[in-house]
Amino acid sequence: IIKLGCRPYGKIKFYLFFQVQASHFEGLITTIVGYILLAITLIICHGLATLVKFHRSRRLLGVCYIVVKVSLLVVVEIGVFPLICGWWLDICSLEMFDATLKDRELSFQSAPGTTMFLHWLVGMVYVFYFASFILLLREVLRPGVLWFLRNLNDPDFNPVQEMIHLPIYRHLRRFILSVIVFGSIVLLMLWLPIRIIKSLLPNFLPYNVMLYSDAPVSELSLELLLLQVVLPALLEQGHTRQWLKGLVRAWTVTAGYLLDLHSYLLGDQEENENSANQQVNNNQHARNNNAIPVVGEGLHAAHQAILQQGGPVGFQPYRRPLNFPLRIFLLIVFMCITLLIASLICLTLPVFAGRWLMSFWTGTAKIHELYTAACGLYVCWLTIRAVTVLVAWMPQGRRVIFQKVKEWSLMIMKTLIVAVLLAGVVPLLLGLLFELVIVAPLRVPLDQTPLFYPWQDWALGVLHAKIIAAITLMGPQWWLKTVIEQVYANGIRNIDLHYIIRKLAAPVISVLLLSLCVPYVIASGVVPLLGVTAEMQNLVHRRIYPFLLMVVVLMGILSFQVRQFKRLYEHIKNDKYLVGQRLVNYERKSGKQGTSPPPAQSSQE
């Protein structure tokens, strides 16, 4: 009987152990399960301490449970949820890249850590942009429409406090609801449009994406470039966000008037403002006639106007029409259809435009779809921007249009020159220097010749330049930070080509060229004159760049330490011997003869 009773348990235990070991993350899974068991144990001990009235032990167990609970919830919110979204996005987009689940399983078995990290990164980007779109919706819709979604801009919103106070079943319910909402949106905006595109345009899909190829240009660098440079630069433009906000407002107004939900979606702001102004006028008229004002309505209208002037409030009343649940259902259906059409346009139009433009350059050869998508996206953006600018210029007359075209042509020429220097030459030199200093010494042995690909070096140089610029802007004040801040403050419309070339481009390019040329001249011109062997020449030629980098870093550290010792010496000397300082007025020297004020003197012993 004991053997028969233990066999199912043994089978289950062996099955669970096999599944955990097959996941390649048995350590992480075991740790999370251990924390869950620890939390359950703390709950049981807390209940027992409450029964026996051990108040100090109950408080200590409660604090320990809160720490474990918050840690697990943070892991779930930041780690597990984006990972689920990333895998669901990948599964729903398999047909778009002509892949199968077997391919994903093989890639996971070959590199489990990298695969999980890439899926987590994709899910995190998806969650971030979804949250950004929700924030934009809150700026358009009536406060209270999105009551079921947490407002991240609410000053009273405290996620850690919610994790502490809300029970586990509330967090579990929110997690399941978030998974359902995000998963349904992925199905609606990715899986269903892919099926429609495959049925209507059979030759359009799949996208040509070759992540693992023997091509000299790494596509991963281009993906990083698109993710870190192209997409943020496009979305951070103020007019792009205004366009999206205008489209959302136009759709909301249209749906509101078609379904008689204008009051529910946008509120009665205009009516409230008119009623507030009317009440204020009536109160003023009554006050002039020495009559008693209508206190209740006037204060209510004024308070409503103050709230509207100060910003959106937590909730605004609305007019509830007839058949309200049916109208909400039709609104959701209309929203799903709109999202489906928008997804179809975003998946087809930029790629179509990019493929058409790239065909003039590459012909019928298939290239990576990141090239076509990025090219088509920027072409569509420039087209919409040009149309909006021309529509804004039309009422001003032909002469003003010609003047504007002349100014913009000059500005575009200056921008192209600056882009060639700062976005072309500087990243190329920076990427080549990084290749010579870091990548080639680590990856290429001494008996092999390193190969350099300018396009890949440029793509990586753009990322390095962006990182260096961000670090410079966050660091202390020096000449490079001052110049970058001045260029950023001037903007594109007030671009100063002479200032940028003289203060920014020329010094940076000179430093990079010297960093590239001086070691090469030493290794190829000076070392052979010393009569060393060929092996020694090859060693010097391959290791001179990291050696000079180490020398420069050591000199920088030594100079920093010398300055710190000088400051320490001055501080000790002043603390020991300085008696006092005299403050005198400073006056500018004028052209007239006069006595100049004595300089500031310090009395020392």
Coordinates of C-alpha atoms in Angstrom, one line a residue:
I1 CA 0.0 0.0 0.0
I2 CA 2.8 2.4 0.8
K3 CA 4.6 1.7 -2.5
L4 CA 1.3 2.2 -4.5
G5 CA 0.7 5.5 -2.6
C6 CA 4.2 6.8 -3.2
R7 CA 4.5 6.1 -6.9
P8 CA 2.3 9.0 -8.1
Y9 CA 4.1 11.4 -5.8
G10 CA 7.4 10.2 -7.1
K11 CA 6.3 10.6 -10.7
I12 CA 5.0 14.1 -10.0
K13 CA 8.3 15.0 -8.2
F14 CA 10.4 13.6 -11.1
Y15 CA 8.2 15.4 -13.7
L16 CA 8.5 18.8 -11.8
F17 CA 12.3 18.3 -11.4
F18 CA 12.7 17.5 -15.1
Q19 CA 10.6 20.6 -16.1
V20 CA 12.6 22.9 -13.9
Q21 CA 15.9 21.5 -15.1
A22 CA 14.8 21.8 -18.8
S23 CA 14.1 25.5 -18.3
H24 CA 17.8 26.3 -17.9
F25 CA 17.0 28.6 -15.0
E26 CA 16.6 26.1 -12.2
G27 CA 18.5 28.4 -9.7
L28 CA 16.2 31.4 -10.3
I29 CA 13.0 29.3 -10.3
T30 CA 14.1 27.5 -7.1
T31 CA 14.9 30.9 -5.4
I32 CA 11.5 32.3 -6.3
V33 CA 9.7 29.2 -5.1
G34 CA 11.7 29.4 -1.9
Y35 CA 10.6 33.0 -1.3
I36 CA 7.0 32.0 -2.0
L37 CA 7.3 29.2 0.6
L38 CA 9.0 31.7 3.0
A39 CA 6.1 34.1 2.6
I40 CA 3.5 31.4 3.3
T41 CA 5.5 30.3 6.3
L42 CA 5.6 33.9 7.6
I43 CA 1.8 34.2 7.1
I44 CA 1.2 31.1 9.2
C45 CA 3.6 32.2 11.9
H46 CA 2.0 35.7 11.9
G47 CA -1.4 34.0 12.4
L48 CA -0.1 31.9 15.3
A49 CA 1.6 34.9 16.9
T50 CA -1.8 36.7 16.7
L51 CA -3.6 33.8 18.4
V52 CA -1.1 33.6 21.3
K53 CA -0.9 37.4 21.5
F54 CA 2.9 37.8 20.9
H55 CA 2.8 41.4 19.8
R56 CA 6.5 42.0 19.2
S57 CA 6.9 38.7 17.3
R58 CA 3.7 39.4 15.3
R59 CA 5.1 42.9 14.3
L60 CA 8.5 41.5 13.3
L61 CA 6.9 38.7 11.3
G62 CA 4.6 41.2 9.6
V63 CA 7.6 43.4 8.6
C64 CA 9.4 40.4 7.2
Y65 CA 6.4 39.3 5.3
I66 CA 6.0 42.8 3.8
V67 CA 9.6 42.8 2.6
V68 CA 9.2 39.4 1.0
K69 CA 5.8 40.4 -0.5
V70 CA 7.1 43.7 -2.0
S71 CA 10.2 41.9 -3.4
L72 CA 8.1 39.2 -5.1
L73 CA 5.6 41.8 -6.5
V74 CA 8.4 43.8 -7.9
V75 CA 9.9 40.7 -9.6
V76 CA 6.4 39.9 -11.0
E77 CA 5.7 43.5 -12.2
I78 CA 9.2 44.3 -13.7
G79 CA 10.4 40.8 -14.6
V80 CA 7.6 38.4 -15.3
F81 CA 5.0 40.6 -16.9
P82 CA 7.3 42.1 -19.6
L83 CA 8.7 38.6 -20.3
I84 CA 5.2 37.3 -20.8
C85 CA 4.4 40.2 -23.1
G86 CA 7.6 39.7 -25.1
W87 CA 7.0 36.0 -25.6
W88 CA 3.3 36.6 -26.6
L89 CA 4.5 39.3 -29.1
D90 CA 7.0 36.8 -30.6
I91 CA 4.4 34.0 -30.8
C92 CA 1.8 36.3 -32.5
S93 CA 4.3 37.6 -35.0
L94 CA 5.8 34.2 -36.1
E95 CA 4.1 34.3 -39.5
M96 CA 5.4 37.8 -40.1
F97 CA 9.0 36.5 -40.1
D98 CA 8.2 33.0 -41.5
A99 CA 9.3 31.3 -38.3
T100 CA 7.9 28.5 -36.2
L101 CA 7.8 27.6 -32.6
K102 CA 10.5 25.0 -33.3
D103 CA 12.9 27.7 -34.3
R104 CA 12.2 29.6 -31.1
E105 CA 12.8 26.4 -29.1
L106 CA 16.1 25.8 -30.8
S107 CA 17.2 29.4 -30.2
F108 CA 16.2 29.1 -26.6
Q109 CA 18.2 25.9 -26.2
S110 CA 21.3 27.4 -27.8
A111 CA 21.3 30.6 -25.8
P112 CA 18.6 30.7 -23.1
G113 CA 19.9 33.8 -21.2
T114 CA 20.1 35.9 -24.4
T115 CA 16.7 34.7 -25.6
M116 CA 15.0 35.5 -22.4
F117 CA 16.7 38.9 -22.1
L118 CA 15.7 39.9 -25.7
H119 CA 12.1 38.9 -25.1
W120 CA 12.1 40.8 -21.8
L121 CA 13.5 43.8 -23.5
V122 CA 10.8 43.7 -26.3
G123 CA 8.1 43.3 -23.7
M124 CA 9.5 46.2 -21.7
V125 CA 9.5 48.5 -24.7
Y126 CA 5.9 47.4 -25.5
V127 CA 4.7 48.2 -22.0
F128 CA 6.5 51.5 -22.0
Y129 CA 5.0 52.8 -25.2
F130 CA 1.6 51.5 -24.2
A131 CA 1.8 53.4 -20.9
S132 CA 2.9 56.5 -22.9
F133 CA -0.2 56.2 -25.1
I134 CA -2.4 55.9 -22.0
L135 CA -0.9 59.1 -20.7
L136 CA -1.7 60.8 -24.0
L137 CA -5.3 59.5 -23.8
R138 CA -5.7 61.0 -20.3
E139 CA -4.9 64.4 -21.7
V140 CA -7.7 64.1 -24.2
L141 CA -10.5 62.2 -22.5
R142 CA -12.7 63.3 -19.7
P143 CA -11.2 62.6 -16.2
G144 CA -12.9 59.4 -15.0
V145 CA -13.2 57.6 -18.4
L146 CA -10.1 55.5 -17.8
W147 CA -11.0 54.7 -14.2
F148 CA -9.9 51.1 -14.5
L149 CA -6.3 52.0 -15.4
R150 CA -3.9 53.5 -12.8
N151 CA -2.9 57.1 -13.4
L152 CA 0.9 57.3 -13.3
N153 CA 0.8 61.1 -13.2
D154 CA -1.4 61.1 -10.1
P155 CA 0.6 62.7 -7.2
D156 CA -1.2 60.4 -4.8
F157 CA -0.2 57.3 -6.7
N158 CA 2.4 55.3 -4.7
P159 CA 3.1 51.8 -6.1
V160 CA 5.1 50.7 -3.1
Q161 CA 2.3 51.7 -0.7
E162 CA -0.2 49.9 -2.8
M163 CA 2.0 46.8 -2.8
I164 CA 2.1 46.9 1.0
H165 CA -1.6 47.7 1.8
L166 CA -3.5 45.8 -0.9
P167 CA -3.9 42.0 -0.4
I168 CA -2.5 39.4 -2.6
Y169 CA -5.7 38.5 -4.4
R170 CA -6.1 42.1 -5.5
H171 CA -2.6 42.1 -7.0
L172 CA -3.3 38.7 -8.6
R173 CA -6.6 40.1 -10.1
R174 CA -4.8 43.2 -11.5
F175 CA -2.0 41.0 -12.9
I176 CA -4.6 38.7 -14.7
L177 CA -6.5 41.7 -16.0
S178 CA -3.3 43.4 -17.3
V179 CA -2.3 40.1 -19.0
I180 CA -5.7 39.9 -20.7
V181 CA -5.7 43.5 -21.8
F182 CA -2.2 43.5 -23.2
G183 CA -2.6 40.1 -24.8
S184 CA -5.9 41.1 -26.4
I185 CA -4.3 44.2 -27.9
V186 CA -1.4 42.2 -29.3
L187 CA -4.0 39.8 -30.9
L188 CA -5.9 42.8 -32.3
M189 CA -3.0 44.8 -33.6
L190 CA -0.5 42.1 -34.6
W191 CA -1.9 38.7 -35.1
L192 CA -5.2 39.6 -36.8
P193 CA -3.5 42.2 -39.2
I194 CA -0.9 39.6 -40.2
R195 CA -3.7 37.2 -41.1
I196 CA -5.5 39.9 -43.1
I197 CA -2.3 40.9 -44.9
K198 CA -1.5 37.3 -45.8
S199 CA -4.9 36.8 -47.2
L200 CA -5.1 40.1 -49.2
L201 CA -1.4 40.5 -50.1
P202 CA 0.1 37.1 -50.3
N203 CA 3.5 38.3 -51.6
F204 CA 4.0 41.1 -49.0
L205 CA 4.9 38.8 -46.1
P206 CA 7.2 37.6 -44.6
Y207 CA 9.6 40.3 -43.7
N208 CA 13.2 39.7 -44.7
V209 CA 14.9 39.6 -41.3
M210 CA 18.3 37.7 -41.1
L211 CA 19.6 37.9 -37.5
Y212 CA 22.1 35.1 -37.9
S213 CA 23.9 35.5 -41.2
D214 CA 27.4 35.6 -42.4
A215 CA 27.0 39.1 -43.9
P216 CA 29.7 41.6 -43.2
V217 CA 27.2 44.1 -41.7
S218 CA 25.7 43.1 -38.4
E219 CA 22.0 43.7 -38.4
L220 CA 21.9 43.8 -34.6
S221 CA 23.8 47.1 -34.6
L222 CA 21.1 48.5 -37.0
E223 CA 18.4 47.3 -34.7
L224 CA 20.0 49.0 -31.7
L225 CA 20.4 52.1 -33.9
L226 CA 16.7 52.1 -34.8
L227 CA 15.7 51.4 -31.2
Q228 CA 17.9 53.9 -29.5
V229 CA 18.2 56.7 -32.1
V230 CA 15.7 56.7 -34.9
L231 CA 12.5 55.8 -33.0
P232 CA 13.1 58.1 -30.0
A233 CA 14.1 61.0 -32.3
L234 CA 10.9 60.5 -34.2
L235 CA 8.6 60.2 -31.2
E236 CA 10.3 62.9 -29.1
Q237 CA 9.4 65.6 -31.7
G238 CA 6.8 67.9 -30.3
H239 CA 4.7 68.1 -33.5
T240 CA 4.6 64.3 -33.8
R241 CA 3.0 64.1 -30.4
Q242 CA 0.7 66.9 -31.3
W243 CA -0.3 65.1 -34.5
L244 CA -1.1 61.9 -32.5
K245 CA -3.0 63.9 -29.9
G246 CA -5.0 65.7 -32.7
L247 CA -5.8 62.3 -34.3
V248 CA -7.0 60.9 -31.0
R249 CA -9.1 64.0 -30.3
A250 CA -10.6 64.0 -33.8
W251 CA -11.5 60.3 -33.4
T252 CA -13.0 60.9 -30.0
V253 CA -15.1 63.8 -31.2
T254 CA -16.3 61.8 -34.2
A255 CA -17.2 58.7 -32.1
G256 CA -18.8 60.9 -29.4
Y257 CA -21.2 62.6 -31.9
L258 CA -22.0 59.4 -33.8
L259 CA -22.9 57.5 -30.7
D260 CA -24.1 60.4 -28.6
L261 CA -21.2 59.9 -26.1
H262 CA -19.6 63.3 -26.4
S263 CA -20.4 64.2 -22.8
Y264 CA -19.1 60.8 -21.6
L265 CA -15.8 61.0 -23.5
L266 CA -14.9 64.7 -23.5
G267 CA -17.2 66.1 -20.8
D268 CA -19.3 69.2 -20.9
Q269 CA -16.4 71.6 -20.6
E270 CA -17.8 74.2 -23.0
E271 CA -21.2 74.1 -21.3
N272 CA -19.6 74.3 -17.9
E273 CA -17.5 77.3 -19.0
N274 CA -20.5 79.1 -20.5
S275 CA -22.6 78.4 -17.4
A276 CA -19.8 79.6 -15.2
N277 CA -19.4 82.8 -17.2
Q278 CA -23.1 83.3 -17.1
Q279 CA -23.3 82.8 -13.4
V280 CA -20.4 85.2 -12.8
N281 CA -22.1 87.8 -14.9
N282 CA -25.4 87.4 -13.1
N283 CA -23.7 87.6 -9.8
Q284 CA -21.9 90.8 -10.8
H285 CA -25.1 92.3 -12.1
A286 CA -26.9 91.4 -8.9
R287 CA -24.1 92.9 -6.8
N288 CA -24.2 96.1 -8.8
N289 CA -28.0 96.3 -8.1
N290 CA -27.3 95.7 -4.3
A291 CA -29.2 92.4 -4.5
I292 CA -28.3 89.2 -2.8
P293 CA -26.3 86.9 -5.1
V294 CA -27.1 83.3 -5.7
V295 CA -24.4 81.9 -3.5
G296 CA -24.7 78.2 -4.1
E297 CA -24.8 78.1 -7.9
G298 CA -22.2 80.9 -8.3
L299 CA -19.7 79.3 -6.0
H300 CA -20.2 76.0 -7.6
A301 CA -19.6 77.4 -11.1
A302 CA -16.6 79.4 -10.0
H303 CA -15.1 76.4 -8.3
Q304 CA -15.7 74.3 -11.4
A305 CA -14.0 77.0 -13.5
I306 CA -11.0 77.1 -11.2
L307 CA -10.7 73.4 -11.3
Q308 CA -10.8 73.4 -15.1
Q309 CA -8.2 76.2 -15.3
G310 CA -5.9 74.4 -12.9
G311 CA -6.0 71.1 -14.8
P312 CA -8.0 67.9 -15.0
V313 CA -9.7 66.7 -11.8
G314 CA -10.1 63.1 -10.7
F315 CA -13.7 62.9 -12.0
Q316 CA -16.1 65.0 -14.0
P317 CA -19.8 64.4 -14.2
Y318 CA -21.3 63.6 -17.6
R319 CA -24.7 63.2 -19.2
R320 CA -25.8 59.5 -19.5
P321 CA -27.8 58.9 -22.7
L322 CA -30.3 56.2 -23.4
N323 CA -29.1 52.6 -24.0
F324 CA -25.8 53.5 -22.5
P325 CA -24.4 49.9 -22.3
L326 CA -25.2 49.3 -25.9
R327 CA -23.5 52.6 -26.9
I328 CA -20.4 51.6 -24.9
F329 CA -20.3 48.2 -26.6
L330 CA -20.5 50.0 -30.0
L331 CA -17.7 52.4 -28.9
I332 CA -15.5 49.4 -28.1
V333 CA -16.3 47.8 -31.4
F334 CA -15.5 51.1 -33.2
M335 CA -12.2 51.4 -31.3
C336 CA -11.2 47.8 -32.2
I337 CA -11.9 48.5 -35.9
T338 CA -9.9 51.7 -35.7
L339 CA -6.9 50.0 -34.0
L340 CA -7.0 47.2 -36.6
I341 CA -7.0 49.7 -39.5
A342 CA -4.2 51.7 -37.9
S343 CA -2.1 48.6 -37.4
L344 CA -2.7 47.5 -41.0
I345 CA -1.5 50.9 -42.2
C346 CA 1.6 50.9 -39.9
L347 CA 2.6 47.4 -40.9
T348 CA 2.3 48.0 -44.7
L349 CA 2.7 51.7 -45.7
P350 CA 6.2 52.3 -44.3
V351 CA 7.5 49.0 -45.7
F352 CA 5.9 49.6 -49.0
A353 CA 7.4 53.1 -49.3
G354 CA 10.8 51.8 -48.1
R355 CA 10.9 48.9 -50.5
W356 CA 10.0 51.1 -53.4
L357 CA 12.7 53.6 -52.6
M358 CA 15.3 50.9 -51.9
S359 CA 14.5 49.3 -55.3
F360 CA 16.1 52.2 -57.1
W361 CA 19.3 51.5 -55.2
T362 CA 19.5 47.7 -54.8
G363 CA 17.2 46.5 -57.6
T364 CA 15.5 43.2 -56.9
A365 CA 17.9 42.1 -54.2
K366 CA 16.3 41.4 -50.8
I367 CA 17.6 43.5 -47.9
H368 CA 16.8 43.7 -44.3
E369 CA 13.4 45.1 -43.5
L370 CA 14.8 47.4 -40.9
Y371 CA 16.3 49.4 -43.7
T372 CA 13.0 49.6 -45.6
A373 CA 10.9 50.2 -42.5
A374 CA 13.2 53.0 -41.2
C375 CA 13.4 54.6 -44.6
G376 CA 9.7 54.4 -45.3
L377 CA 8.8 55.7 -41.8
Y378 CA 11.0 58.8 -42.2
V379 CA 9.7 59.4 -45.7
C380 CA 6.1 59.3 -44.5
W381 CA 7.0 61.6 -41.6
L382 CA 8.7 64.1 -43.8
T383 CA 5.8 64.0 -46.3
I384 CA 3.2 64.7 -43.6
R385 CA 5.4 67.4 -42.1
A386 CA 5.8 69.1 -45.5
V387 CA 2.1 69.0 -46.2
T388 CA 1.3 70.5 -42.8
V389 CA 3.9 73.3 -43.3
L390 CA 2.5 74.2 -46.7
V391 CA -1.0 74.2 -45.5
A392 CA 0.1 76.6 -42.7
W393 CA 1.9 78.9 -45.2
M394 CA -0.9 79.0 -47.9
P395 CA -2.9 81.9 -46.3
Q396 CA 0.2 84.1 -46.1
G397 CA 0.6 84.6 -49.8
R398 CA 3.0 83.6 -52.5
R399 CA 5.8 86.1 -51.5
V400 CA 5.9 84.8 -48.0
I401 CA 5.9 81.2 -49.2
F402 CA 8.9 81.9 -51.4
Q403 CA 10.7 83.6 -48.5
K404 CA 10.0 80.7 -46.2
V405 CA 11.1 78.2 -48.9
K406 CA 14.4 80.2 -49.3
E407 CA 14.9 80.2 -45.5
W408 CA 14.2 76.5 -45.1
S409 CA 16.4 75.6 -48.0
L410 CA 19.3 77.4 -46.4
M411 CA 18.5 75.8 -43.1
I412 CA 18.3 72.4 -44.7
M413 CA 21.7 72.9 -46.4
K414 CA 23.3 73.9 -43.0
T415 CA 21.6 71.0 -41.3
L416 CA 22.9 68.5 -43.9
I417 CA 26.5 69.9 -43.5
V418 CA 26.2 69.6 -39.7
A419 CA 24.7 66.1 -40.1
V420 CA 27.5 64.9 -42.3
L421 CA 30.1 66.1 -39.7
L422 CA 28.4 65.2 -36.4
A423 CA 26.3 62.2 -37.5
G424 CA 28.6 60.9 -40.2
V425 CA 32.3 61.7 -39.7
V426 CA 32.4 61.8 -35.9
P427 CA 30.5 58.4 -35.3
L428 CA 32.6 56.8 -38.0
L429 CA 35.9 57.9 -36.4
L430 CA 34.6 57.0 -32.9
G431 CA 33.4 53.5 -34.0
L432 CA 36.7 52.9 -35.8
L433 CA 38.7 54.0 -32.7
F434 CA 36.5 51.7 -30.5
E435 CA 37.2 48.8 -32.9
L436 CA 40.9 49.4 -32.7
V437 CA 41.1 49.9 -29.0
I438 CA 38.6 47.4 -27.6
V439 CA 37.2 45.0 -30.1
A440 CA 40.2 44.0 -32.3
P441 CA 42.6 43.3 -29.3
L442 CA 39.9 41.1 -27.6
R443 CA 38.5 39.2 -30.6
V444 CA 41.3 38.9 -33.2
P445 CA 44.5 36.9 -32.4
L446 CA 48.0 38.3 -33.2
D447 CA 48.5 35.9 -36.1
Q448 CA 45.3 37.0 -37.9
T449 CA 44.5 40.3 -39.7
P450 CA 41.5 42.2 -38.4
L451 CA 38.8 43.2 -40.8
F452 CA 36.9 46.5 -40.5
Y453 CA 33.5 47.3 -41.8
P454 CA 32.8 51.0 -42.0
W455 CA 29.0 50.7 -41.9
Q456 CA 29.0 48.6 -38.8
D457 CA 31.6 50.9 -37.2
W458 CA 29.5 53.9 -38.0
A459 CA 26.3 52.3 -36.5
L460 CA 28.1 51.4 -33.3
G461 CA 29.8 54.9 -33.3
V462 CA 26.3 56.5 -33.3
L463 CA 25.4 54.7 -30.2
H464 CA 28.7 55.5 -28.5
A465 CA 28.4 59.2 -29.5
K466 CA 24.9 59.3 -28.0
I467 CA 26.1 57.7 -24.7
I468 CA 29.1 60.1 -24.5
A469 CA 26.9 63.1 -25.2
A470 CA 24.5 62.0 -22.4
I471 CA 27.3 61.4 -19.9
T472 CA 28.8 64.8 -20.9
L473 CA 25.5 66.6 -20.3
M474 CA 25.1 64.9 -16.9
G475 CA 28.7 65.6 -15.9
P476 CA 30.5 68.8 -14.6
Q477 CA 30.7 72.0 -16.5
W478 CA 33.4 72.1 -19.2
W479 CA 33.8 73.4 -22.7
L480 CA 32.2 70.4 -24.5
K481 CA 29.1 70.5 -22.2
T482 CA 28.8 74.2 -22.8
V483 CA 29.0 73.9 -26.5
I484 CA 26.5 71.0 -26.7
E485 CA 24.0 72.9 -24.5
Q486 CA 24.4 76.0 -26.7
V487 CA 23.8 74.0 -29.9
Y488 CA 20.8 72.3 -28.3
A489 CA 19.4 75.6 -27.1
N490 CA 19.7 77.2 -30.6
G491 CA 17.9 74.3 -32.3
I492 CA 17.6 73.6 -36.0
R493 CA 15.8 76.9 -37.0
N494 CA 18.5 79.1 -35.4
I495 CA 21.4 76.8 -36.3
D496 CA 24.8 78.5 -36.3
L497 CA 27.0 76.6 -38.8
H498 CA 30.2 78.6 -38.1
Y499 CA 29.9 78.2 -34.3
I500 CA 29.2 74.4 -34.6
I501 CA 32.2 73.8 -36.9
R502 CA 34.6 76.0 -35.0
K503 CA 33.6 75.0 -31.4
L504 CA 32.3 71.5 -31.8
A505 CA 33.1 69.6 -35.0
A506 CA 36.6 70.8 -35.6
P507 CA 38.0 70.1 -32.0
V508 CA 36.2 66.7 -31.8
I509 CA 37.3 65.5 -35.3
S510 CA 40.9 66.8 -34.6
V511 CA 41.1 64.8 -31.3
L512 CA 39.7 61.6 -33.0
L513 CA 42.0 61.9 -36.0
L514 CA 45.0 62.4 -33.7
S515 CA 44.0 59.4 -31.7
L516 CA 43.8 57.3 -34.9
C517 CA 46.8 58.7 -36.7
V518 CA 49.5 59.2 -34.0
P519 CA 49.6 55.5 -32.9
Y520 CA 49.6 54.4 -36.6
V521 CA 52.5 56.7 -37.4
I522 CA 54.4 55.5 -34.4
A523 CA 53.8 51.8 -35.2
S524 CA 54.3 52.0 -39.0
G525 CA 56.9 54.8 -39.3
V526 CA 59.0 55.0 -36.1
V527 CA 59.1 51.4 -34.9
P528 CA 60.6 50.0 -38.2
L529 CA 63.4 52.5 -38.0
L530 CA 64.5 51.0 -34.7
G531 CA 65.4 47.7 -36.4
V532 CA 63.1 45.4 -34.5
T533 CA 61.8 42.1 -35.8
A534 CA 58.6 41.6 -37.8
E535 CA 56.9 39.9 -34.9
M536 CA 57.7 42.8 -32.7
Q537 CA 56.4 45.3 -35.3
N538 CA 53.1 43.3 -35.5
L539 CA 52.8 43.2 -31.7
V540 CA 53.4 47.0 -31.5
H541 CA 51.0 47.7 -34.4
R542 CA 48.2 45.6 -32.7
R543 CA 48.7 46.7 -29.1
I544 CA 49.7 50.3 -29.4
Y545 CA 46.1 51.6 -29.3
P546 CA 45.1 49.9 -26.0
F547 CA 48.5 50.8 -24.6
L548 CA 48.1 54.5 -25.4
L549 CA 44.6 54.4 -24.0
M550 CA 46.0 52.9 -20.7
V551 CA 48.7 55.6 -20.7
V552 CA 46.1 58.4 -21.2
V553 CA 43.8 57.0 -18.5
L554 CA 46.8 56.8 -16.0
M555 CA 47.8 60.3 -16.8
G556 CA 44.3 61.5 -16.2
I557 CA 44.1 59.7 -12.9
L558 CA 47.5 61.1 -11.9
S559 CA 46.5 64.7 -12.8
F560 CA 43.3 64.3 -10.9
Q561 CA 45.1 63.1 -7.8
V562 CA 47.7 65.9 -8.1
R563 CA 44.9 68.4 -8.2
Q564 CA 43.2 66.8 -5.2
F565 CA 46.5 66.9 -3.3
K566 CA 47.0 70.6 -4.2
R567 CA 43.5 71.3 -2.9
L568 CA 44.2 69.4 0.3
Y569 CA 47.5 71.2 0.7
E570 CA 45.8 74.6 0.3
H571 CA 43.0 73.6 2.7
I572 CA 45.5 72.5 5.4
K573 CA 47.7 75.6 4.9
N574 CA 44.7 78.0 5.1
D575 CA 43.3 76.2 8.1
K576 CA 46.6 76.4 9.9
Y577 CA 48.0 79.8 8.9
L578 CA 45.2 81.9 7.4
V579 CA 44.0 84.6 9.8
G580 CA 41.5 86.5 7.7
Q581 CA 40.5 88.0 4.4
R582 CA 39.6 91.5 3.4
L583 CA 36.7 92.2 1.1
V584 CA 37.0 95.4 -1.1
N585 CA 34.8 96.9 -3.7
Y586 CA 35.6 96.2 -7.3
E587 CA 35.4 99.1 -9.8
R588 CA 36.0 99.0 -13.5
K589 CA 38.9 101.1 -14.8
S590 CA 37.6 104.2 -16.7
G591 CA 39.3 106.2 -19.4
K592 CA 39.7 109.1 -17.1
Q593 CA 42.7 109.3 -14.9
G594 CA 42.0 108.3 -11.4
T595 CA 43.2 106.3 -8.6
S596 CA 42.4 102.6 -8.9
P597 CA 41.3 100.8 -5.8
P598 CA 43.9 98.7 -4.1
P599 CA 43.8 95.0 -4.9
A600 CA 42.4 92.4 -2.4
Q601 CA 44.9 91.5 0.1
S602 CA 45.0 88.5 2.5
S603 CA 46.8 89.0 5.8
Q604 CA 48.7 85.8 6.5
E605 CA 51.3 84.8 9.0

